[in-house]
Short mmCIF file of C-alpha atoms in Angstrom, two decimals:
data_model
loop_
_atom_site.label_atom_id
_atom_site.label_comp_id
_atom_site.label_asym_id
_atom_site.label_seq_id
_atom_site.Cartn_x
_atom_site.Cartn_y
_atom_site.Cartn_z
CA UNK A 1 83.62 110.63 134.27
CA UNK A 2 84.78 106.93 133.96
CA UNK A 3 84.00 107.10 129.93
CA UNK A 4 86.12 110.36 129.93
CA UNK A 5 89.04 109.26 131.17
CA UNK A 6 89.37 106.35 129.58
CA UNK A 7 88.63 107.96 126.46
CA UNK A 8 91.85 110.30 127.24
CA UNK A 9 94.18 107.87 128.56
CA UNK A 10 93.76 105.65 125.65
CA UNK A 11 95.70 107.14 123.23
CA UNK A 12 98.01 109.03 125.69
CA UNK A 13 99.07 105.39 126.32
CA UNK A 14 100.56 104.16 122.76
CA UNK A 15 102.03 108.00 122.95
CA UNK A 16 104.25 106.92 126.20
CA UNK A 17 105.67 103.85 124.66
CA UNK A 18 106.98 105.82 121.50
CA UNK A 19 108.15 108.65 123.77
CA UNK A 20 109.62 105.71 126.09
CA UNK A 21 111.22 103.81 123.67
CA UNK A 22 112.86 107.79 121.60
CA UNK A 23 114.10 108.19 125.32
CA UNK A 24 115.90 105.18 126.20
CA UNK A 25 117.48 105.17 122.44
CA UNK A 26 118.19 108.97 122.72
CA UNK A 27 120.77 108.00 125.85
CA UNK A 28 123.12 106.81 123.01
CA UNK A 29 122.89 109.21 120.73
CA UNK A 30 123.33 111.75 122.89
CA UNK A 31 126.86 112.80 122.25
CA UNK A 32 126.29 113.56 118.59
CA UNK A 33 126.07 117.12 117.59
CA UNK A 34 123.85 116.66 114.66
CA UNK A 35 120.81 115.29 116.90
CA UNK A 36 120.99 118.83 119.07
CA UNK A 37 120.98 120.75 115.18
CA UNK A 38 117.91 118.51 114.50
CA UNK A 39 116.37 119.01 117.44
CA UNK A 40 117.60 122.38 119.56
CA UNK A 41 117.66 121.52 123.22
CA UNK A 42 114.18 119.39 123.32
CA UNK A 43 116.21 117.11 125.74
CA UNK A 44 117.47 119.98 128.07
CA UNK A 45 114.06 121.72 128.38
CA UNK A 46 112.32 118.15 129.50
CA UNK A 47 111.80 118.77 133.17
CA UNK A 48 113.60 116.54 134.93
CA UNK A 49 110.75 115.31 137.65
CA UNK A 50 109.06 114.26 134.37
CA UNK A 51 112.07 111.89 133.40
CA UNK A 52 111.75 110.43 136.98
CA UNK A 53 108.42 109.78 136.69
CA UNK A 54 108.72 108.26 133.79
CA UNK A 55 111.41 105.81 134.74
CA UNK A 56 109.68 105.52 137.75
CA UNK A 57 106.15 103.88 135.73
CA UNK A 58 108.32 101.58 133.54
CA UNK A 59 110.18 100.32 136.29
CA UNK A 60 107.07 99.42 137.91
CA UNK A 61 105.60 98.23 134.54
CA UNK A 62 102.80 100.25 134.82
CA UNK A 63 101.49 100.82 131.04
CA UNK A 64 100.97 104.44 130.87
CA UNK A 65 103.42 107.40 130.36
CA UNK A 66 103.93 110.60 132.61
CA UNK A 67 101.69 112.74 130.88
CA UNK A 68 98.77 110.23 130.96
CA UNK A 69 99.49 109.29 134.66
CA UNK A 70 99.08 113.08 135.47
CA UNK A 71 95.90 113.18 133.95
CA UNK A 72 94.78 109.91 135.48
CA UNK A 73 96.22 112.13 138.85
CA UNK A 74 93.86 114.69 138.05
CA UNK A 75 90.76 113.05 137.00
CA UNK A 76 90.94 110.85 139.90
CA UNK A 77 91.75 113.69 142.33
CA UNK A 78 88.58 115.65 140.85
CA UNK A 79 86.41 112.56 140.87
CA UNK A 80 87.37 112.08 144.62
CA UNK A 81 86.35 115.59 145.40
CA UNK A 82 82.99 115.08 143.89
CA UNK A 83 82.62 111.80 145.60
CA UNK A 84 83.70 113.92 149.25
CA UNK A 85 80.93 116.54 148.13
CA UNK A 86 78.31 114.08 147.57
CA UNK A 87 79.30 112.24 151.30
CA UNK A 88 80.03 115.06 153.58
CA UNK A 89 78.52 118.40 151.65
CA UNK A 90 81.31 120.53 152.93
CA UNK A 91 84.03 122.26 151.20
CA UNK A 92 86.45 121.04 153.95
CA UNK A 93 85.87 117.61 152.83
CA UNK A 94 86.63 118.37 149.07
CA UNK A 95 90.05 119.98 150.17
CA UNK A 96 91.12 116.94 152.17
CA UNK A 97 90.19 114.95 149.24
CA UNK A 98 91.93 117.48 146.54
CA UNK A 99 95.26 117.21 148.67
CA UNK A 100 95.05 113.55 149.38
CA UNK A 101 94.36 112.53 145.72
CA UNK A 102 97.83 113.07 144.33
CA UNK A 103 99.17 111.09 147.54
CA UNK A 104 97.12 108.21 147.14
CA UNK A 105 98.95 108.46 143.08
CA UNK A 106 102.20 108.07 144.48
CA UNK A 107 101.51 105.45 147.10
CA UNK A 108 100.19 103.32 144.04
CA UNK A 109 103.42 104.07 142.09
CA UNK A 110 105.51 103.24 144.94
CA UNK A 111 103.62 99.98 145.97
CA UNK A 112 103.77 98.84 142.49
CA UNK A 113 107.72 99.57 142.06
CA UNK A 114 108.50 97.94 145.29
CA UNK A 115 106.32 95.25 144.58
CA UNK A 116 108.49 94.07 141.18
CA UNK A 117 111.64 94.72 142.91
CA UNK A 118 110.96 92.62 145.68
CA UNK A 119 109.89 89.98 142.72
CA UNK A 120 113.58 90.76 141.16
CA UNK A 121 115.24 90.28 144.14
CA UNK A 122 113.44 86.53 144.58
CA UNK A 123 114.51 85.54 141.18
CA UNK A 124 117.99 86.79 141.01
CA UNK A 125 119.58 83.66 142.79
CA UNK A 126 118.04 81.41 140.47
CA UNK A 127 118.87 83.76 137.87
CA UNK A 128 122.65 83.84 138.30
CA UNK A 129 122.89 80.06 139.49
CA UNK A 130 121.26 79.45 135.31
CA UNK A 131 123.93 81.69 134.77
CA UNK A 132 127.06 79.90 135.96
CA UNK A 133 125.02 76.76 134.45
CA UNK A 134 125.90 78.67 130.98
CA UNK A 135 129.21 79.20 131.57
CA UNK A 136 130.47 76.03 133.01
CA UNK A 137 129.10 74.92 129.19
CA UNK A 138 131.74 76.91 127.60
CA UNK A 139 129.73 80.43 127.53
CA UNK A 140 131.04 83.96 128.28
CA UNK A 141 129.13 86.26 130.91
CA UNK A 142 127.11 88.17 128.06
CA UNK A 143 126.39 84.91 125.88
CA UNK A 144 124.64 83.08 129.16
CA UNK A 145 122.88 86.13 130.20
CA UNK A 146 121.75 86.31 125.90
CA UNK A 147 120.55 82.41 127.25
CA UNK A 148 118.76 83.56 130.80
CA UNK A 149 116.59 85.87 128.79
CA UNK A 150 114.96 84.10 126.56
CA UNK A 151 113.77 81.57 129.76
CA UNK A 152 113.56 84.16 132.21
CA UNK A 153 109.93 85.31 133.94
CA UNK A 154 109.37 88.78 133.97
CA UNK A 155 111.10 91.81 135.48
CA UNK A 156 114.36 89.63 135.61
CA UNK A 157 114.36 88.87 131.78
CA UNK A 158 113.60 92.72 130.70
CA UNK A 159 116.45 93.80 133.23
CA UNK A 160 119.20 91.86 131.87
CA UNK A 161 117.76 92.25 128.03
CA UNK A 162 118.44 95.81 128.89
CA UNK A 163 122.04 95.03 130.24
CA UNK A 164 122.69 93.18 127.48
CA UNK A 165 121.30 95.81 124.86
CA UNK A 166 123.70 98.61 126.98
CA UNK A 167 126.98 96.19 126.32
CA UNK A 168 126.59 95.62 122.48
CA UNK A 169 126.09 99.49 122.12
CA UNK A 170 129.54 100.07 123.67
CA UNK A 171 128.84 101.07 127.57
CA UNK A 172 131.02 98.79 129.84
CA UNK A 173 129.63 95.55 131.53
CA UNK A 174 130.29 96.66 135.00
CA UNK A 175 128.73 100.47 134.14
CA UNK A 176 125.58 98.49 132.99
CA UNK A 177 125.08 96.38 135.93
CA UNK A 178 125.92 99.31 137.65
CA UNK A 179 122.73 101.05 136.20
CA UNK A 180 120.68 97.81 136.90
CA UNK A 181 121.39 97.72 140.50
CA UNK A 182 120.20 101.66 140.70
CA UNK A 183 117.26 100.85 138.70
CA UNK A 184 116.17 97.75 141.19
CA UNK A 185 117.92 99.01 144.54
CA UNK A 186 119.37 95.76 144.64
CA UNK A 187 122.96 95.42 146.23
CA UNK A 188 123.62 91.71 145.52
CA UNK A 189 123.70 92.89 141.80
CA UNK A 190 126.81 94.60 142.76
CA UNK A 191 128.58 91.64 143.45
CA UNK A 192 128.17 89.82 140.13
CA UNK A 193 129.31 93.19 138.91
CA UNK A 194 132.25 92.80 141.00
CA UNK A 195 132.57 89.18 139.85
CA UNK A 196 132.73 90.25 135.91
CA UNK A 197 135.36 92.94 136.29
CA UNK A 198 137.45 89.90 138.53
CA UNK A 199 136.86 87.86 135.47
CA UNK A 200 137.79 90.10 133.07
CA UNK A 201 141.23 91.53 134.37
CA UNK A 202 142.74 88.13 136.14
CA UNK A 203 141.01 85.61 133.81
CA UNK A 204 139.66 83.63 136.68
CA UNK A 205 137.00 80.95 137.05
CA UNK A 206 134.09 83.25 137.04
CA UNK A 207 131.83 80.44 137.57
CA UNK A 208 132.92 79.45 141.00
CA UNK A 209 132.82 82.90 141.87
CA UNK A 210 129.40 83.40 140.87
CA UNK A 211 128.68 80.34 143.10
CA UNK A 212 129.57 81.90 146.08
CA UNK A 213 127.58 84.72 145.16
CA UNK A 214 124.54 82.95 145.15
CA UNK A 215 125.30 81.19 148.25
CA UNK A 216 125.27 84.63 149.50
CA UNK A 217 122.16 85.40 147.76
CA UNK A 218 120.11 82.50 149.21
CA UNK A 219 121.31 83.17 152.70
CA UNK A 220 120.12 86.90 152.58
CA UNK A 221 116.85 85.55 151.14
CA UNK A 222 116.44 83.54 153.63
CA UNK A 223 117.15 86.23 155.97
CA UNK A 224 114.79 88.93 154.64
CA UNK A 225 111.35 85.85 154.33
CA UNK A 226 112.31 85.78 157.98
CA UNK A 227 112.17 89.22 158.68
CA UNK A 228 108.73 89.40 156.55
CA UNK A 229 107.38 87.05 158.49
CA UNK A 230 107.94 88.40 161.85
CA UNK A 231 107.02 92.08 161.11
CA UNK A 232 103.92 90.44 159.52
CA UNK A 233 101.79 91.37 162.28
CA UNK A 234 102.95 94.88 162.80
CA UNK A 235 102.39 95.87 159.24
CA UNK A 236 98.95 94.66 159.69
CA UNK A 237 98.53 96.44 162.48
CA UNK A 238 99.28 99.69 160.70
CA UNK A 239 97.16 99.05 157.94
CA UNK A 240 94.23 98.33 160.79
CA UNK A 241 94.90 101.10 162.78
CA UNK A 242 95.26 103.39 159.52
CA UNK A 243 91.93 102.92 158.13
CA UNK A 244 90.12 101.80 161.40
CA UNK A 245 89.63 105.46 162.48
CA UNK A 246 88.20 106.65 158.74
CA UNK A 247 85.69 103.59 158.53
CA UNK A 248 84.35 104.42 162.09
CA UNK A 249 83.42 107.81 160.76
CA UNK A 250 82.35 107.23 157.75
CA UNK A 251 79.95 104.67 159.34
CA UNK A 252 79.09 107.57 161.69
CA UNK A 253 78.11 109.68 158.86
CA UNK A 254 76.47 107.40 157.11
CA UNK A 255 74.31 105.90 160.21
CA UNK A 256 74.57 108.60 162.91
CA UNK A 257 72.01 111.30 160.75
CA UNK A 258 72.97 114.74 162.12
CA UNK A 259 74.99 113.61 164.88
CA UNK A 260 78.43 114.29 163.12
CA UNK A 261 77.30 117.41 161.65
CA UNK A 262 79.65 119.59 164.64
CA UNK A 263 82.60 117.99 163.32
CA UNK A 264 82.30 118.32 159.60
CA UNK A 265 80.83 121.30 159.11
CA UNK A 266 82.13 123.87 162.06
CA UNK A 267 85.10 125.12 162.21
CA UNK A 268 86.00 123.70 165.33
CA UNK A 269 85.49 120.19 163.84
CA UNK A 270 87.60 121.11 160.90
CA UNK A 271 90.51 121.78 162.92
CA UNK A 272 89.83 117.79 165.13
CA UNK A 273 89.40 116.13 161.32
CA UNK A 274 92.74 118.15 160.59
CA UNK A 275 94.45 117.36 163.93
CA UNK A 276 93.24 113.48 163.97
CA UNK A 277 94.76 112.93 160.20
CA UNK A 278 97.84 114.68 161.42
CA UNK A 279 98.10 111.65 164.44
CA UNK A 280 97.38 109.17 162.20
CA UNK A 281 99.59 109.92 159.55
CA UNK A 282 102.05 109.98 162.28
CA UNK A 283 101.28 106.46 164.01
CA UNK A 284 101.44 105.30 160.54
CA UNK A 285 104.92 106.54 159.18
CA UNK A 286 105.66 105.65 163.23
CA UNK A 287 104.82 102.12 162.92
CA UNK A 288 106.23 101.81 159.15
CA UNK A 289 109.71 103.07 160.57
CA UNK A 290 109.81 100.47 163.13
CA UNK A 291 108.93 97.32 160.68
CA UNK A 292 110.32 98.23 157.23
CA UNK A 293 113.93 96.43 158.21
CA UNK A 294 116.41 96.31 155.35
CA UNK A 295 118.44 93.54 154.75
#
């Protein structure tokens, strides 16, 4: 099964990055009417869930494409079933394991998008504060971001490559910073980009300005480690009291012989197992509500 998929995914992956990179150039050339002769609505027939998801992966730098990823989805789902079959032997295992499989997908995706965003977000003061640096030596705003990039770590340097890329193909600063700050779900982006339309209709000193935005930066940095740090415990505790109730029964299955038999294969058990995810999917988006604080 292993050898199968990675057999697939293989060459579905160097697919994605050609589609990905057709996509992102296709934005620009979207207006002309000889590309829709050439090609009769391809773009208006690509579903548009599809286009999330595939903005979705890059922003998360995960190196796969849509289609790939749904096949990963569905390998992995079907592999999960068979592992459920070869556990429990019951067919209400393998649909619990069917539905949870594309879940699981998404809570991947979404752990690995919020992970790099959170990363953004840390280097973003030190990102603009190399930024005024440039501009104090005589720069503009899109010459000391061209300088950022080329010393930047990773996803800040691909972010503003991208900005910069959008401005010299005609699409205003502040639209492009704009589409950065919806891309990362970062508001202290929108600041700078309030900072560069400042500069660019009163002529100020945009380098002060962007000092006091990374004063304000720093203090909301130091504001959200703080709020980490205190709901530290209570995402712990819904990561222990998530999986705490599946590794007791598993462990029941496993050592306990017969003795779970009622509840996994009798109807009446089905409905518990359904009833018992139910509660603890509950306790868990419960818990998740009360320590995910944005700042």
């Amino acid at each position: 099964m292993l050898l199968i998929i990675g057999g697939i995914g293989l060459p579905l992956r160097h697919q994605a990055r050609r589609a990905a990179l057709r996509g992102r150039v296709s934005v620009y050339g979207a207006a002309a009417p000889a590309s829709e002769d050439l090609e009769p609505g391809a773009n208006r027939h690509r579903s548009a869930r599809i286009e999330r998801l595939e903005e979705t992966l890059e922003l998360a730098r995960m190196d796969v494409g849509p289609v790939a990823f749904l096949l990963y989805t569905v390998l992995g789902t079907l592999l999960l079933a068979f592992v459920a079959t070869a556990i429990f032997q019951t067919g209400f295992m393998v649909i619990i394991a069917l539905v949870a499989g594309p879940f699981i997908a998404r809570a991947v995706v979404r752990r690995q998008l919020g992970r790099q965003r959170r990363l953004f977000a840390d280097q973003l003061a030190d990102s603009i504060q190399a930024v005024t640096s440039a501009m104090r030596t005589g720069n503009s705003f899109v010459g000391a971001l061209s300088q950022l990039v080329e010393h930047a770590p990773e996803p800040t340097a691909s972010e503003f490559r991208r900005v910069i890329a959008d401005e010299r193909l005609g699409v205003p600063l502040d639209t492009a910073l704009q589409r950065m700050v919806d891309r990362m779900d970062n508001n202290d982006l929108k600041q700078v980009g309030l900072v560069t339309v400042i500069q660019r209709e009163t002529g100020g000193n945009g380098a002060e300005a962007l000092d006091r935005v990374v004063g304000n930066i720093r203090a909301r940095d130091d504001i959200r480690r703080l709020v980490r740090t205190l709901t530290a415990q209570g995402r712990m505790s819904q990561l222990v009291l998530t999986s705490l109730p599946v590794i007791v029964a598993l462990a029941l299955k496993s050592l306990g012989g017969s003795a779970m038999d009622p509840l996994f294969k009798t109807g009446y058990g089905h409905a518990l197992l359904a009833f018992a995810g139910l509660l603890i999917a509950m306790g868990s988006l419960w818990i998740g509500r009360i320590v995910k604080i944005k700042v």
